[in-house]
mmCIF file of C-alpha atoms in Angstrom:
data_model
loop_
_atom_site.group_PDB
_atom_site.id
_atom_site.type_symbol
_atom_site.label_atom_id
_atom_site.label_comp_id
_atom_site.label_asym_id
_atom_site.label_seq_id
_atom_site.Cartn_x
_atom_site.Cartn_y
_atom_site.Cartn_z
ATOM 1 C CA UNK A 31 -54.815 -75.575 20.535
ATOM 2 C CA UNK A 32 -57.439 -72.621 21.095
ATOM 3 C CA UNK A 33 -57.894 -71.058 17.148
ATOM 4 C CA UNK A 34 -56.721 -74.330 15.860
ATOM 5 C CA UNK A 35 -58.618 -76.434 12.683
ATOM 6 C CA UNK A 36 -58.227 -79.919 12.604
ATOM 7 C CA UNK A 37 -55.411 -80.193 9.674
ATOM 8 C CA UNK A 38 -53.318 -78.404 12.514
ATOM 9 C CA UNK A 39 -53.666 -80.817 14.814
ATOM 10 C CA UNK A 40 -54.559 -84.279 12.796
ATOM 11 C CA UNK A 41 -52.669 -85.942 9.583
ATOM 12 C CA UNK A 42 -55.010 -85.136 6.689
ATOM 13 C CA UNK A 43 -57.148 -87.912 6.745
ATOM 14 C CA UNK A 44 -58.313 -87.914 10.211
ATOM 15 C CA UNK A 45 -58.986 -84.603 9.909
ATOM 16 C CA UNK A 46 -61.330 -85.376 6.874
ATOM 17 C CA UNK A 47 -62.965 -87.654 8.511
ATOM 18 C CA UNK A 48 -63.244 -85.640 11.535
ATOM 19 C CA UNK A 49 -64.496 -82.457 9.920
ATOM 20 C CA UNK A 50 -67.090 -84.813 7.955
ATOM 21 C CA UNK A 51 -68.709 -85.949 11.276
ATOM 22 C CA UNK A 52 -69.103 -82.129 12.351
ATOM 23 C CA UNK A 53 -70.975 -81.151 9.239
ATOM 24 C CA UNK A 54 -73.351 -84.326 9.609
ATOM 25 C CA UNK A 55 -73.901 -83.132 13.426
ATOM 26 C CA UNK A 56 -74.784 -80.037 12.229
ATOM 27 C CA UNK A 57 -76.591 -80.538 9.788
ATOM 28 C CA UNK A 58 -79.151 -83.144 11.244
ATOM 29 C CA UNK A 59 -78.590 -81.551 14.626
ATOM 30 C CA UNK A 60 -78.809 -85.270 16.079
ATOM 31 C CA UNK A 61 -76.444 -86.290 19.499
ATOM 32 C CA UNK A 62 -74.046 -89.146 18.117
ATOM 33 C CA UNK A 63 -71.396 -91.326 19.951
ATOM 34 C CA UNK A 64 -68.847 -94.091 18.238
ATOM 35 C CA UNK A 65 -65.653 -94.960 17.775
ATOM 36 C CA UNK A 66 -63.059 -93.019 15.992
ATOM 37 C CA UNK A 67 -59.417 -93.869 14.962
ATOM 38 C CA UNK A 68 -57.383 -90.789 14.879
ATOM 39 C CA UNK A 69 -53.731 -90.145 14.060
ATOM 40 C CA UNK A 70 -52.006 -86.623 14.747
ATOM 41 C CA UNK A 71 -49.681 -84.752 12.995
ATOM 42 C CA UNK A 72 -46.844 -86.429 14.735
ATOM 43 C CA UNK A 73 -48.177 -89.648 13.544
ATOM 44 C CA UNK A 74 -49.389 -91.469 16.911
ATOM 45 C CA UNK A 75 -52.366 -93.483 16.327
ATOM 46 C CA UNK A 76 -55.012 -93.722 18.825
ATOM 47 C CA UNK A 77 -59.146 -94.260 19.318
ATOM 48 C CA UNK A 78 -61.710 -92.540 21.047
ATOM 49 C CA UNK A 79 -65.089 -93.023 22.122
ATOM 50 C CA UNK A 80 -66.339 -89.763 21.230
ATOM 51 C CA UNK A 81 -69.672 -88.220 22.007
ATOM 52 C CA UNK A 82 -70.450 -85.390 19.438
ATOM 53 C CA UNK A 83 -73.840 -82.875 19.677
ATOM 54 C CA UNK A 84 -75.057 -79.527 18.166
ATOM 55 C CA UNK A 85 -73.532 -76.038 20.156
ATOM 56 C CA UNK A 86 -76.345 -73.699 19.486
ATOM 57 C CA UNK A 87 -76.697 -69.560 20.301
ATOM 58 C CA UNK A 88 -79.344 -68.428 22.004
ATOM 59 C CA UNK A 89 -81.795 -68.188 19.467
ATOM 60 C CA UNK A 90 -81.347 -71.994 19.236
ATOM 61 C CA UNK A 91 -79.329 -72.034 16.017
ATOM 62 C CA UNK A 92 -77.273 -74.452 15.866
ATOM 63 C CA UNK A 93 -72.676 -72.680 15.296
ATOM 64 C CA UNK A 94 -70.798 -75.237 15.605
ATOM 65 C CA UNK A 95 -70.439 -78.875 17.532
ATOM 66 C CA UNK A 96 -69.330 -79.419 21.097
ATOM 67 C CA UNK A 97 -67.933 -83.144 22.394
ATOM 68 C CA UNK A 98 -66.509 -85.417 25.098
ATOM 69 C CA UNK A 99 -63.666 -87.977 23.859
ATOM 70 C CA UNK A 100 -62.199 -90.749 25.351
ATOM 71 C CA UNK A 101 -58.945 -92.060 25.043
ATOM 72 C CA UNK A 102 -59.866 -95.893 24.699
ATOM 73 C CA UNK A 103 -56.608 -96.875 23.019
ATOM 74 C CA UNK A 104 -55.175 -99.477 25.456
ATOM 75 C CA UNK A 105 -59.163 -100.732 26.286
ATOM 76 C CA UNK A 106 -59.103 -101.440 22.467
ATOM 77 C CA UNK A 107 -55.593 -103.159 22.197
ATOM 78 C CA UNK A 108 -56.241 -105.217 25.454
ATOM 79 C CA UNK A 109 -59.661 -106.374 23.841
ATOM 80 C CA UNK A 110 -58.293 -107.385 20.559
ATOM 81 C CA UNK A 111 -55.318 -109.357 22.204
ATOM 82 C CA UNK A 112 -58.318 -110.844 24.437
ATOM 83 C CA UNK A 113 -60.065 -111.964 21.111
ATOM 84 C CA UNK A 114 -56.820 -113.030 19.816
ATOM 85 C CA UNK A 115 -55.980 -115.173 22.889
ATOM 86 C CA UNK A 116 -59.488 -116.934 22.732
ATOM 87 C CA UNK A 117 -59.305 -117.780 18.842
ATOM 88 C CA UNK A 118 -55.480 -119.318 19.808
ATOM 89 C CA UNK A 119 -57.441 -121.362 22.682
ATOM 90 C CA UNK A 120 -60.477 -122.169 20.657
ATOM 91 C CA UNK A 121 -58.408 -123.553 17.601
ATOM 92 C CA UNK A 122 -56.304 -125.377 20.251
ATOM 93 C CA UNK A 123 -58.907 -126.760 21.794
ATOM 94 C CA UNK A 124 -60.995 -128.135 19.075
ATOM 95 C CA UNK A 125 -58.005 -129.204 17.086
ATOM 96 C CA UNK A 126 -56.105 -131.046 19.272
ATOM 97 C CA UNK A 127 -54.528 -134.499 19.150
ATOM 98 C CA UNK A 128 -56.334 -135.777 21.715
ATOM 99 C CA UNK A 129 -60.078 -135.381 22.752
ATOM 100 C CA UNK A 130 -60.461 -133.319 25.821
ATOM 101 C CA UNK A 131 -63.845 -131.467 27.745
ATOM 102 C CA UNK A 132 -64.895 -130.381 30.311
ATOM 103 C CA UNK A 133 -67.668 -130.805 33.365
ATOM 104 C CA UNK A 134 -69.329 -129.060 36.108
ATOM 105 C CA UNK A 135 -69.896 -129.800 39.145
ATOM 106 C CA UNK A 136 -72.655 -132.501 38.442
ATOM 107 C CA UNK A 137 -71.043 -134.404 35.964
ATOM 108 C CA UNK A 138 -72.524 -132.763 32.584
ATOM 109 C CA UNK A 139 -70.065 -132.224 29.808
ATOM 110 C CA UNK A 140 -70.481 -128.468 29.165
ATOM 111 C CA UNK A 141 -67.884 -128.335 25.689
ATOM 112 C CA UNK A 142 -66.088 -130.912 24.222
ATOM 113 C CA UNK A 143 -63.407 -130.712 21.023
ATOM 114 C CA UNK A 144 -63.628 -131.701 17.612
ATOM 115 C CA UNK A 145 -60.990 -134.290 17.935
ATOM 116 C CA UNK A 146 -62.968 -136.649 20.809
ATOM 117 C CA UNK A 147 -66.249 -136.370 18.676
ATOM 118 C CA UNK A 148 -64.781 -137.791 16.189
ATOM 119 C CA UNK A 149 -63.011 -140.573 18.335
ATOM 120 C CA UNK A 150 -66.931 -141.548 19.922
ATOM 121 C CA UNK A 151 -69.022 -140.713 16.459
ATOM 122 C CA UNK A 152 -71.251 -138.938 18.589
ATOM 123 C CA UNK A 153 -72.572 -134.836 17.031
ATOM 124 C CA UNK A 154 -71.633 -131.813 20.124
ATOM 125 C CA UNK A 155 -75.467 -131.881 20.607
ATOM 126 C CA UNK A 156 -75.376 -135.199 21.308
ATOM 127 C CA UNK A 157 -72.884 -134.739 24.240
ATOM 128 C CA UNK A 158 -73.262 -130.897 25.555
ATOM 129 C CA UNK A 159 -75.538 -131.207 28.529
ATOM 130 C CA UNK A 160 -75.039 -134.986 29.279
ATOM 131 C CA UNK A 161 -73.257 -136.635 31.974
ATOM 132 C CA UNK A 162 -70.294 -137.854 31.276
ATOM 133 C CA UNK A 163 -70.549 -141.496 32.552
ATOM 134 C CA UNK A 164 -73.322 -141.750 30.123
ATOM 135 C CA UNK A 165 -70.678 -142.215 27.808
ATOM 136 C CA UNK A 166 -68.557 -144.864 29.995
ATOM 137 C CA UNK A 167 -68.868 -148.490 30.248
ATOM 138 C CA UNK A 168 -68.391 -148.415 33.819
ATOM 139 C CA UNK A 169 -70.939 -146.001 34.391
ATOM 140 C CA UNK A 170 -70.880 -146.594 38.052
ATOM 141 C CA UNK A 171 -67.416 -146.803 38.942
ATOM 142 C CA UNK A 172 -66.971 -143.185 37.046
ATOM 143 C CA UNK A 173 -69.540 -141.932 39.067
ATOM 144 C CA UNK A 174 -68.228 -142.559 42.206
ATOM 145 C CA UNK A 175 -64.403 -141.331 41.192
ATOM 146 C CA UNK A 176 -66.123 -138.196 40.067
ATOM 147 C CA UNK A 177 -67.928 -137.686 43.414
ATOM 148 C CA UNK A 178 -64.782 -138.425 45.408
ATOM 149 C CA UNK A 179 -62.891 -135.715 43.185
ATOM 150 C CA UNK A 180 -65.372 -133.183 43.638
ATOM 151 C CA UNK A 181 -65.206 -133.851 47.585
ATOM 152 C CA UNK A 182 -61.678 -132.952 47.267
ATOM 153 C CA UNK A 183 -59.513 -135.845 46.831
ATOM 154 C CA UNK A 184 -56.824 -135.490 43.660
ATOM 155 C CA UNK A 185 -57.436 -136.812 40.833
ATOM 156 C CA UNK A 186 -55.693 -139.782 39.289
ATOM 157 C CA UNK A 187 -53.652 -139.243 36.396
ATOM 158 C CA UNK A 188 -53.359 -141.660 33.668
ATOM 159 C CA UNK A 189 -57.082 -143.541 34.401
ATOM 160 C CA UNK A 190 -57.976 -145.522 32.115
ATOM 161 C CA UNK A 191 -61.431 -146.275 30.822
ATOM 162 C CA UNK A 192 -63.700 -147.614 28.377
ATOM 163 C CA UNK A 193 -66.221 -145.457 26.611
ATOM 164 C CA UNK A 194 -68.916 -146.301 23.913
ATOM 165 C CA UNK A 195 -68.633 -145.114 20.215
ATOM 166 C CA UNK A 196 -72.103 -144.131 18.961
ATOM 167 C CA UNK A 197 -71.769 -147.692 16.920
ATOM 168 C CA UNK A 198 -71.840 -149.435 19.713
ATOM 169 C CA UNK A 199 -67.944 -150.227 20.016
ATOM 170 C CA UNK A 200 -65.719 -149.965 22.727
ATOM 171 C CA UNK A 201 -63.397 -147.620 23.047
ATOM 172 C CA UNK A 202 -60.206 -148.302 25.422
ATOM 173 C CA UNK A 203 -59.307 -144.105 26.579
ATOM 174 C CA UNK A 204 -56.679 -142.743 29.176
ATOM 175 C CA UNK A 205 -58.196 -139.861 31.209
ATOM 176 C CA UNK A 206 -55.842 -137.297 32.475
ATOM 177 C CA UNK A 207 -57.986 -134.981 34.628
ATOM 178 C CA UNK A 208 -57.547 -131.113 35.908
ATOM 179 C CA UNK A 209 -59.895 -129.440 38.841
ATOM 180 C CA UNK A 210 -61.662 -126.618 37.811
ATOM 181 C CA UNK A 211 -61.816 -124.174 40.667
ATOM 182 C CA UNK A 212 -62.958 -120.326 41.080
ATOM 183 C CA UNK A 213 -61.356 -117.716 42.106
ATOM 184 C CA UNK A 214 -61.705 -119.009 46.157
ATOM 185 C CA UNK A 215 -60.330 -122.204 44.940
ATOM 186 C CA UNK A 216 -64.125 -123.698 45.294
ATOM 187 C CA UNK A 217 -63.962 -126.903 42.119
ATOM 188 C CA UNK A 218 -66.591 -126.028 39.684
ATOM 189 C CA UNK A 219 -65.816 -128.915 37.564
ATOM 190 C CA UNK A 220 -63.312 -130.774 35.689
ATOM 191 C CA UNK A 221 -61.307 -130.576 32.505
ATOM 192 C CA UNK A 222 -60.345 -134.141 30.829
ATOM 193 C CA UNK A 223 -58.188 -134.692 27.790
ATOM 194 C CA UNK A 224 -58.321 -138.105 26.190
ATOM 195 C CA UNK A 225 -56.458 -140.520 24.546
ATOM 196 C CA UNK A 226 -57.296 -143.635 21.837
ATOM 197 C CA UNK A 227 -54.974 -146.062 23.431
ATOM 198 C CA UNK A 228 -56.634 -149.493 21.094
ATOM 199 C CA UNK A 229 -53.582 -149.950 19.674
ATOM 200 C CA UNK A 230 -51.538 -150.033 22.959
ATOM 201 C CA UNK A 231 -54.132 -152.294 24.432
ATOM 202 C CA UNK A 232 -53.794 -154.168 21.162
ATOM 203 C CA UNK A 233 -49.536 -154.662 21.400
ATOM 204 C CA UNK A 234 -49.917 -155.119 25.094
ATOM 205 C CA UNK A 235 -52.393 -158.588 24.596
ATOM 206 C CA UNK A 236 -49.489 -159.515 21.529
ATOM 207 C CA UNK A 237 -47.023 -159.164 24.056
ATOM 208 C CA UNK A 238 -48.930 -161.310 26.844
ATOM 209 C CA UNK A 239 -49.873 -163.868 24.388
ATOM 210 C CA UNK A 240 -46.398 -164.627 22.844
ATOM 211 C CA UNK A 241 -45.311 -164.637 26.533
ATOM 212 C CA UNK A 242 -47.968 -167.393 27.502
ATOM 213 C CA UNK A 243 -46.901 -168.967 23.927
ATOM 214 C CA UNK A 244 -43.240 -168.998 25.218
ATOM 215 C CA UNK A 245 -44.125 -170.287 28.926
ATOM 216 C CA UNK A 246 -46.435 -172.962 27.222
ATOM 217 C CA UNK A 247 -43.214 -174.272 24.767
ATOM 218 C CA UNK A 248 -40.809 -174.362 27.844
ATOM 219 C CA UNK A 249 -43.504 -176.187 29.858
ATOM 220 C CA UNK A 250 -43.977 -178.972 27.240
ATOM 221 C CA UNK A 251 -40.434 -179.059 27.093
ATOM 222 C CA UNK A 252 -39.857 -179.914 30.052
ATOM 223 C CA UNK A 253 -42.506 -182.381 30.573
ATOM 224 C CA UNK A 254 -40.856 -184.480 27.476
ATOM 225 C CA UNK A 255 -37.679 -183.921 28.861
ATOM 226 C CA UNK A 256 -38.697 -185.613 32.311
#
C-alpha cells in the first residue's frame, strides 16, 4: 500500500472522512485518538481506535500525520450485543408478570421490578436498601428461613407468605427463590419472583366453606333421620 491515497484503499466516504481528520491534525498540530468506522474498497466494514499526531521534518514543520490503529471491530460488536442483552433483561425484569428482586447476603433488597411495586404500593426508594422481612407479616419466621438458606440449606420452592401493601393490607404471595452465588459458588444473596395468589386463597376458603356447608346438611340429616 506504500504510494497509496486513501480513495485507493477506502470506499469514498471513508476516505473523506479520513483525509478530513489529517488536515485538522495538521493544521492544529494537536495528538487526537477516537473511534473511526471505516469501510474499504472491497466493502468490509470495520472500526478502529485510532491515535493520529503531527510527522514533522527537522526544522519542526509539521509534512504530514503519522498513527497507530486498532482493529476494535469484534470489541465493538461484543459490547453492543452486551448492551443489547442487558436492555432484553432489564425490560424483562421490570415488566414481568410477576414481582421478583433480589437480596444480599444480609437480607436488603438491592433491585426490585416494576410489576411487585405495584402489587405492595410501595415507590423503589421505598424498598432498595431495606430488608426484606420488613415487608413480611411474619417478620420473624422469614428471618430465620433466610438465615438457614444463606447457611446452605435449599431453598423451598413454592413458600408462601404474607406481605404488607403500603395501605396497610395484606397481601397473600408465593415465593419461589434462587441462590445467588459467585464465581466459587460462595451465595451472595437471593433472587425471589412473586406471585398475587388472593384470588386462589379466595376460591380455596369457597371451596372449604361449601364443603363444611355440605358436611353440616348431611350431619343434620342424619340426626333427623335417627
Amino acid at each position: 500500500i506504500l504510494g497509496a491515497v486513501n480513495e485507493d484503499l477506502l470506499e469514498a466516504d471513508s476516505a473523506r472522512r479520513t483525509r478530513e481528520r489529517d488536515d485538522e491534525v495538521m493544521a492544529t498540530g494537536v495528538t487526537s485518538t477516537n473511534e473511526f468506522v471505516s469501510t474499504n474498497r472491497a466493502g468490509v466494514r470495520r472500526t478502529y481506535l485510532t491515535t493520529r499526531g503531527p510527522y514533522r521534518d527537522r526544522r519542526g514543520r509539521i509534512v504530514g500525520t503519522m498513527g497507530i490503529s486498532r482493529d476494535i471491530t469484534e470489541k465493538k460488536l461484543a459490547d453492543e450485543a452486551l448492551i443489547e442483552s442487558d436492555r432484553r433483561f432489564r425490560d424483562l425484569f421490570y415488566d414481568a408478570p410477576v414481582g421478583y428482586h433480589e437480596i444480599d447476603v444480609e437480607g436488603r433488597i438491592t433491585c426490585v421490578n416494576t410489576t411487585e411495586l405495584q402489587m405492595l404500593g410501595y415507590t423503589e426508594a421505598e424498598m432498595i436498601g431495606h430488608h426484606v422481612w420488613d415487608f413480611i407479616e411474619e417478620a420473624e419466621v422469614a428471618q430465620q428461613t433466610f438465615a438457614l438458606k444463606m447457611s446452605g440449606i435449599k431453598p423451598l420452592s413454592h413458600v408462601e407468605r404474607g406481605f404488607r401493601r403500603k395501605d396497610g393490607r395484606y397481601l397473600p404471595v408465593q415465593l419461589d427463590d434462587q441462590m445467588l452465588t459467585d464465581p466459587d459458588g460462595r451465595p451472595i444473596g437471593i433472587r425471589a419472583t412473586m406471585q398475587d395468589i388472593t384470588e386462589r386463597k379466595l376460591i380455596a376458603l369457597e371451596l372449604e366453606q361449601a364443603r363444611d356447608a355440605a358436611l353440616e346438611s348431611v350431619r343434620l340429616k342424619s340426626q333427623f333421620l335417627a
